[in-house]
Short mmCIF file of C-alpha atoms and ligand atoms in Angstrom, two decimals:
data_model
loop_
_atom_site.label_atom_id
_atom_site.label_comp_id
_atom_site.label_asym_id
_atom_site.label_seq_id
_atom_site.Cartn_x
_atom_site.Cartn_y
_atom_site.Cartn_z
CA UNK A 1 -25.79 64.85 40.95
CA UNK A 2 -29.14 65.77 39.84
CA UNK A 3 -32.12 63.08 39.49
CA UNK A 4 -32.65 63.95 36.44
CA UNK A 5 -29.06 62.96 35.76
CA UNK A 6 -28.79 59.67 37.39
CA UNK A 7 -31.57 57.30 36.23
CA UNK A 8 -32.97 57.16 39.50
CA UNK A 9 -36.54 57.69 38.51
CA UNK A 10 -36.40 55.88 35.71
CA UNK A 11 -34.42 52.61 37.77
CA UNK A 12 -34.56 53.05 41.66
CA UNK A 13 -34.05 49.91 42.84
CA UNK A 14 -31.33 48.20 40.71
CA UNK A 15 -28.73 49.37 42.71
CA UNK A 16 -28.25 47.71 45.96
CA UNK A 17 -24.93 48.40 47.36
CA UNK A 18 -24.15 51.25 50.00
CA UNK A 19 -23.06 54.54 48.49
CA UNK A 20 -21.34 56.16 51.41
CA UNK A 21 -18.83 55.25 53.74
CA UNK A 22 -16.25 57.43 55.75
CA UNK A 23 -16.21 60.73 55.47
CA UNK A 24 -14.20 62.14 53.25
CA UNK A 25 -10.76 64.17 53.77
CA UNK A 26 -10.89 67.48 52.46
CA UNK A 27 -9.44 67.01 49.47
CA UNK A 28 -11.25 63.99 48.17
CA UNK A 29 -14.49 66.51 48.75
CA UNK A 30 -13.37 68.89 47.07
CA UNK A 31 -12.54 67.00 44.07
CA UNK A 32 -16.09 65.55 44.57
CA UNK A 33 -16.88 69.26 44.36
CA UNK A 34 -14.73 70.42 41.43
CA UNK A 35 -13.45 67.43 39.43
CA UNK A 36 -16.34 65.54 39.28
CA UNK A 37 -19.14 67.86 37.44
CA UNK A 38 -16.41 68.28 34.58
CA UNK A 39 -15.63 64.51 34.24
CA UNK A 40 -19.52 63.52 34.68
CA UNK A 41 -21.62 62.20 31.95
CA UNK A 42 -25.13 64.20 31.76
CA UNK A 43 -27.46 61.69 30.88
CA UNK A 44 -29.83 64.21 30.61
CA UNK A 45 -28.04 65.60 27.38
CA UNK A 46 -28.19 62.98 24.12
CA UNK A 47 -25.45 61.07 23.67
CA UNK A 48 -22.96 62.55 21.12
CA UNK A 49 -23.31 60.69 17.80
CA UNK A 50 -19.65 59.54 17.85
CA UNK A 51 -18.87 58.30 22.07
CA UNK A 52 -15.18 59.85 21.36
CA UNK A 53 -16.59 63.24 21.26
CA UNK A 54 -17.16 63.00 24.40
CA UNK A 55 -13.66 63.11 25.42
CA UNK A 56 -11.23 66.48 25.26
CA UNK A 57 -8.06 64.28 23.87
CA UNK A 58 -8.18 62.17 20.59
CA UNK A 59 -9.52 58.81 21.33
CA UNK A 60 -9.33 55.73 18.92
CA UNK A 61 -11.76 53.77 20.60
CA UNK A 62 -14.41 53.76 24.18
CA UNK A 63 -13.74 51.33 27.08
CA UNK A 64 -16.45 51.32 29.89
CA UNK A 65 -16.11 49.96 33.48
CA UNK A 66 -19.15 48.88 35.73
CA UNK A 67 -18.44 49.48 39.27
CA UNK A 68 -14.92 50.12 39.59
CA UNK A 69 -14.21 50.40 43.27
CA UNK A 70 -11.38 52.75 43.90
CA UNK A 71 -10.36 52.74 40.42
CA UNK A 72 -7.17 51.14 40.23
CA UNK A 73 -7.98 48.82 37.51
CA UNK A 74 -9.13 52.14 35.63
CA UNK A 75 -6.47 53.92 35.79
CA UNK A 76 -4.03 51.51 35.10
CA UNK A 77 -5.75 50.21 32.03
CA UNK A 78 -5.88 53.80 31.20
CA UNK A 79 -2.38 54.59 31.68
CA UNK A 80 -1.81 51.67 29.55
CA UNK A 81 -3.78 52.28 26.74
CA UNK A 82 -3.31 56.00 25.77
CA UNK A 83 -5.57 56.04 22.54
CA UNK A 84 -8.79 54.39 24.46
CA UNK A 85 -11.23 56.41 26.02
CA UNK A 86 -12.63 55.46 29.10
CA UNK A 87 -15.94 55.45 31.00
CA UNK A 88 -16.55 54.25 34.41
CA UNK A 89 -19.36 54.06 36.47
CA UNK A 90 -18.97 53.90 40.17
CA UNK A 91 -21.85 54.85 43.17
CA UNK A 92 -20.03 54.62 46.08
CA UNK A 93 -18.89 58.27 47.02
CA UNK A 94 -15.74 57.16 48.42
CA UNK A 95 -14.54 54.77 45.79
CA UNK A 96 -15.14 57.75 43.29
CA UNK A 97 -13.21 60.37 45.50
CA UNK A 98 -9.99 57.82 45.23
CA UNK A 99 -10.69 57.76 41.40
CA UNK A 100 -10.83 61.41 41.18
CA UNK A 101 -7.57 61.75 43.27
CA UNK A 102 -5.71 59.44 40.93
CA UNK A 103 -7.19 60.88 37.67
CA UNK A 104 -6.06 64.06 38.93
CA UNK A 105 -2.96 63.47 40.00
CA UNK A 106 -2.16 61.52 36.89
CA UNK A 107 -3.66 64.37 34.51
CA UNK A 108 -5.83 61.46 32.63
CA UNK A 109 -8.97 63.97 32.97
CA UNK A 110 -9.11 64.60 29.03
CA UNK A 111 -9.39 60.92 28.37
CA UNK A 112 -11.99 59.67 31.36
CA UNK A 113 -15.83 60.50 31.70
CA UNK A 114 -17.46 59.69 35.39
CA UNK A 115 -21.11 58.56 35.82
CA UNK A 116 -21.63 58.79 39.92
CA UNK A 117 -24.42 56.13 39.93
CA UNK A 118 -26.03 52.69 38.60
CA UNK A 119 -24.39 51.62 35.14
CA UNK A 120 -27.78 50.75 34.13
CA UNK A 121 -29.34 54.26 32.79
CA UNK A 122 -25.63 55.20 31.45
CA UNK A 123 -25.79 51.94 28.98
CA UNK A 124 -29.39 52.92 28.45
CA UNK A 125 -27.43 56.28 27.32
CA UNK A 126 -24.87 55.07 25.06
CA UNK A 127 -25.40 54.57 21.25
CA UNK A 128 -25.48 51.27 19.76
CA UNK A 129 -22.21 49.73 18.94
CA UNK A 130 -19.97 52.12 20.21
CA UNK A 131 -17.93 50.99 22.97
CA UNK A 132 -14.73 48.67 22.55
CA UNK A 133 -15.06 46.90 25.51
CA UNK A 134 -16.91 46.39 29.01
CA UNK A 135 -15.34 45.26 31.77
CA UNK A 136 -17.61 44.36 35.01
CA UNK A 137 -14.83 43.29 37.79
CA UNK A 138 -15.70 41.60 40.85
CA UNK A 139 -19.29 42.79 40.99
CA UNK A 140 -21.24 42.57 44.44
CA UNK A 141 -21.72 38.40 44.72
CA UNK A 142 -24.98 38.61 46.25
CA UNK A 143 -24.43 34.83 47.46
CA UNK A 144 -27.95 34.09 49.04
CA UNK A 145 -30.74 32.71 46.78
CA UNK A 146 -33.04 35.11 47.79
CA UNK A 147 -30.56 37.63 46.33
CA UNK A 148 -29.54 36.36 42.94
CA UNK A 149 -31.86 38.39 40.90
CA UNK A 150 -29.91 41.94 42.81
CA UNK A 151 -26.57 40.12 40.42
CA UNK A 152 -25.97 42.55 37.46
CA UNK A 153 -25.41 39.51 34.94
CA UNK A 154 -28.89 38.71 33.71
CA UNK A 155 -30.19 38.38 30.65
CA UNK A 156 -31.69 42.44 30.51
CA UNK A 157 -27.85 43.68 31.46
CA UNK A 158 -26.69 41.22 28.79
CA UNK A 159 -28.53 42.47 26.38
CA UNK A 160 -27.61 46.25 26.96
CA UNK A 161 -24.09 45.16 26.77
CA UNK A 162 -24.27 43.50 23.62
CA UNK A 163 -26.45 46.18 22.47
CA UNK A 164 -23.79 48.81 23.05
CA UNK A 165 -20.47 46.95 22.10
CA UNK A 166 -19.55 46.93 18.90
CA UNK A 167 -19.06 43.27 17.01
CA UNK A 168 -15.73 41.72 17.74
CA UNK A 169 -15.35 43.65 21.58
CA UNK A 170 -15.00 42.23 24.05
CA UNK A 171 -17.51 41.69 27.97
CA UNK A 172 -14.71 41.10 30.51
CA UNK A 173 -15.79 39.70 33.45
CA UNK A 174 -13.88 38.62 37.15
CA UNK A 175 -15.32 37.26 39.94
CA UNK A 176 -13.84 35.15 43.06
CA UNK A 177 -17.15 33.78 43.37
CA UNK A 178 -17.96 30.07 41.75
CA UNK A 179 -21.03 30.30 42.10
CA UNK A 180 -21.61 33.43 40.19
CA UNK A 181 -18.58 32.47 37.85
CA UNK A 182 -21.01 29.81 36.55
CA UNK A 183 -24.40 31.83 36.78
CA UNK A 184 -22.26 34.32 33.96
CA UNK A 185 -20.71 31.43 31.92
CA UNK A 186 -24.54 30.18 31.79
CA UNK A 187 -26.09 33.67 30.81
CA UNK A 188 -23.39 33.87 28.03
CA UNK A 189 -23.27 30.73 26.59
CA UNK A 190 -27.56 31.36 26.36
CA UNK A 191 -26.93 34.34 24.75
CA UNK A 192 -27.16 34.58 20.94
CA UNK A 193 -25.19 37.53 20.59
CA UNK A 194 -22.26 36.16 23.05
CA UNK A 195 -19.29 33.79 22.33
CA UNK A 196 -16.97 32.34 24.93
CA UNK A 197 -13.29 32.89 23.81
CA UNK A 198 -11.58 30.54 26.32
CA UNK A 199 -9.66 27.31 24.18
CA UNK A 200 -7.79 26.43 27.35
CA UNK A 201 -8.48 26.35 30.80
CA UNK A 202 -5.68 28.89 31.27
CA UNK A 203 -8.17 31.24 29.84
CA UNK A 204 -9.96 31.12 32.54
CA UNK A 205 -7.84 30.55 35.86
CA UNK A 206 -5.24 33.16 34.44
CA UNK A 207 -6.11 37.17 34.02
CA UNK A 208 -5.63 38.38 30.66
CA UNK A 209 -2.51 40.07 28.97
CA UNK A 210 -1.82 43.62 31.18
CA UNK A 211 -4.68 42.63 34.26
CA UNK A 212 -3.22 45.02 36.56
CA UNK A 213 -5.18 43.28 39.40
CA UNK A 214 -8.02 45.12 41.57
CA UNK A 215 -8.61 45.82 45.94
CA UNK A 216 -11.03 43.40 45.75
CA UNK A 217 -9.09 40.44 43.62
CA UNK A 218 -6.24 41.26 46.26
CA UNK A 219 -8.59 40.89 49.57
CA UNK A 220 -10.32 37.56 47.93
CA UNK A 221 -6.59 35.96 47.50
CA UNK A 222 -5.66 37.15 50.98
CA UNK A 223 -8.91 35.48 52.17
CA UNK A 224 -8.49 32.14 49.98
CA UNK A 225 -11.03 32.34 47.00
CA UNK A 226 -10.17 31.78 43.60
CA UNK A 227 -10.54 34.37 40.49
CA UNK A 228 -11.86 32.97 37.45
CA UNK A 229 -11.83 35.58 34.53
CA UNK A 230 -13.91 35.44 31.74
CA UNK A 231 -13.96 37.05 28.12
CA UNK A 232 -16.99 36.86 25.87
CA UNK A 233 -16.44 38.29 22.16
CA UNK A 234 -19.70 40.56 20.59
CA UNK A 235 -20.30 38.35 17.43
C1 SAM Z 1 -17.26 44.22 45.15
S1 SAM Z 1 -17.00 45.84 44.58
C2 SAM Z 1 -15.69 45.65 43.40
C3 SAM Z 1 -14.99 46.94 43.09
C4 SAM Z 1 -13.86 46.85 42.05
N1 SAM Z 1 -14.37 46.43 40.76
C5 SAM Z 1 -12.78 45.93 42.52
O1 SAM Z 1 -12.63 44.83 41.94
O2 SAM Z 1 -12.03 46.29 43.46
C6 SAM Z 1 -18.40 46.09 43.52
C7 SAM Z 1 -18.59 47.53 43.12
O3 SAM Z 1 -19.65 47.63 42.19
C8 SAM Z 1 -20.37 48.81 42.46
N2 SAM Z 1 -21.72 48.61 41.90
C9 SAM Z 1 -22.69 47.80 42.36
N3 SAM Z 1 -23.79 47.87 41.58
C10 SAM Z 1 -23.51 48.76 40.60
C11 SAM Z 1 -24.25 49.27 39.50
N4 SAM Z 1 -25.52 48.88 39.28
N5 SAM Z 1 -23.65 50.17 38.68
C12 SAM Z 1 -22.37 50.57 38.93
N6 SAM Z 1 -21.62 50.12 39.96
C13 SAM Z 1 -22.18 49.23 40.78
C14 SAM Z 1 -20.34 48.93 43.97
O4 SAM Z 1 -20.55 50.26 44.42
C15 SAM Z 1 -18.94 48.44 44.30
O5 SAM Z 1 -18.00 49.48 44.35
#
């Protein structure tokens, strides 16, 4: 990954979680090695002037995913959904190895572009109105006080979202955290360009239609919290 690649200079200190952990197993690195640089996005380069040429297979429409974690809700949404396009941004080296090792062993490489760092500089990146959807999934909580303004939802990330999606698409948003549960209800129901779709309070205890579930939905059940899942429409 070079600087000039990953918004670093631009943004250095909006990312906040830990980007390695164990080291890898041979072949994770070498996918790290090999897979990676030909799934990457290079900021560096303009964006193309329709997102679905960015892909090597025929894509309808783009989906992006903030901090994926291991991937699993990626690559099941992608299985799923064979004429989307997907993005997905993920800085933790190890989470991105297990994404590599299931794109590759799934062959979904012509239909998934990788950014290896902060989602912030890759929605800077992206032309307006032309993802589908964005998905942020059990982002870091950052529970103390002290520590709300390190939350991605804020009104800045808002606005890049709304900037980039196109009207009628759809934020989708999970958390096991109340407190931050409310914190995005609040952003998005201040938001102009932001409508709640929930009629029923089923829309927001239940996932949506297909939620194939994510490692850190399953370790907050283990451990007793309750999701809430949210879906705000681009007007
Ligand atoms: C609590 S984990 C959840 C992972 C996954 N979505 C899941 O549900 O299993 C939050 C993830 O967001 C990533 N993350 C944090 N800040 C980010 C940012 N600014 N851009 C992209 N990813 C980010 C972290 O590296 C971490 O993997």
């Amino acid at each position: 990954m070079s600087g000039s690649n990953d918004g670093s200079a631009e943004r250095a200190a909006a990312f906040y979680g830990r980007r390695k952990g164990k080291a890898l197993r041979p072949g994770h690195a070498s996918l790290m090695d090999d897979l990676l640089p030909r799934l990457a996005i290079v900021l560096a380069s303009p964006a193309p002037a329709r997102l679905s040429g960015l892909f090597s297979a025929p894509v309808d429409e783009v989906w992006m995913e903030s901090g994926f974690g291991g991937g699993e809700h990626l690559i099941a949404t992608a299985e799923a959904n064979p004429s989307v396009g997907f993005i997905g941004a993920e800085p933790f080296v190890n989470g991105m190895a297990k994404a590599l090792a299931a794109i590759d062993d799934r062959d979904l490489g012509e239909r998934i572009r990788l950014h290896h760092f902060d989602s912030v500089p890759l929605l800077d990146w992206l032309p307006d109105a032309s993802l589908g959807r964005f998905y942020l999934l059990y982002p870091d909580p950052w529970p103390k006080t002290r520590h709300w303004k390190r939350r991605f939802v804020g009104r800045d990330n808002l606005d890049r979202i709304a900037r980039v999606l196109r009207p009628g698409a759809e934020f989708r948003f999970a958390s096991d955290w109340a407190h931050y549960v409310d914190w995005t209800l609040r952003h998005i129901l201040a938001h102009p360009a932001f409508e709640w779709t929930a009629t029923t309070s089923a829309d927001w205890k239940e996932p949506w239609a297909g939620w194939p579930g994510t490692r850190y939905e399953a370790k907050a059940i283990r451990e007793g919290r309750t999701p809430a899942y949210i879906i705000a429409r681009r007007r």
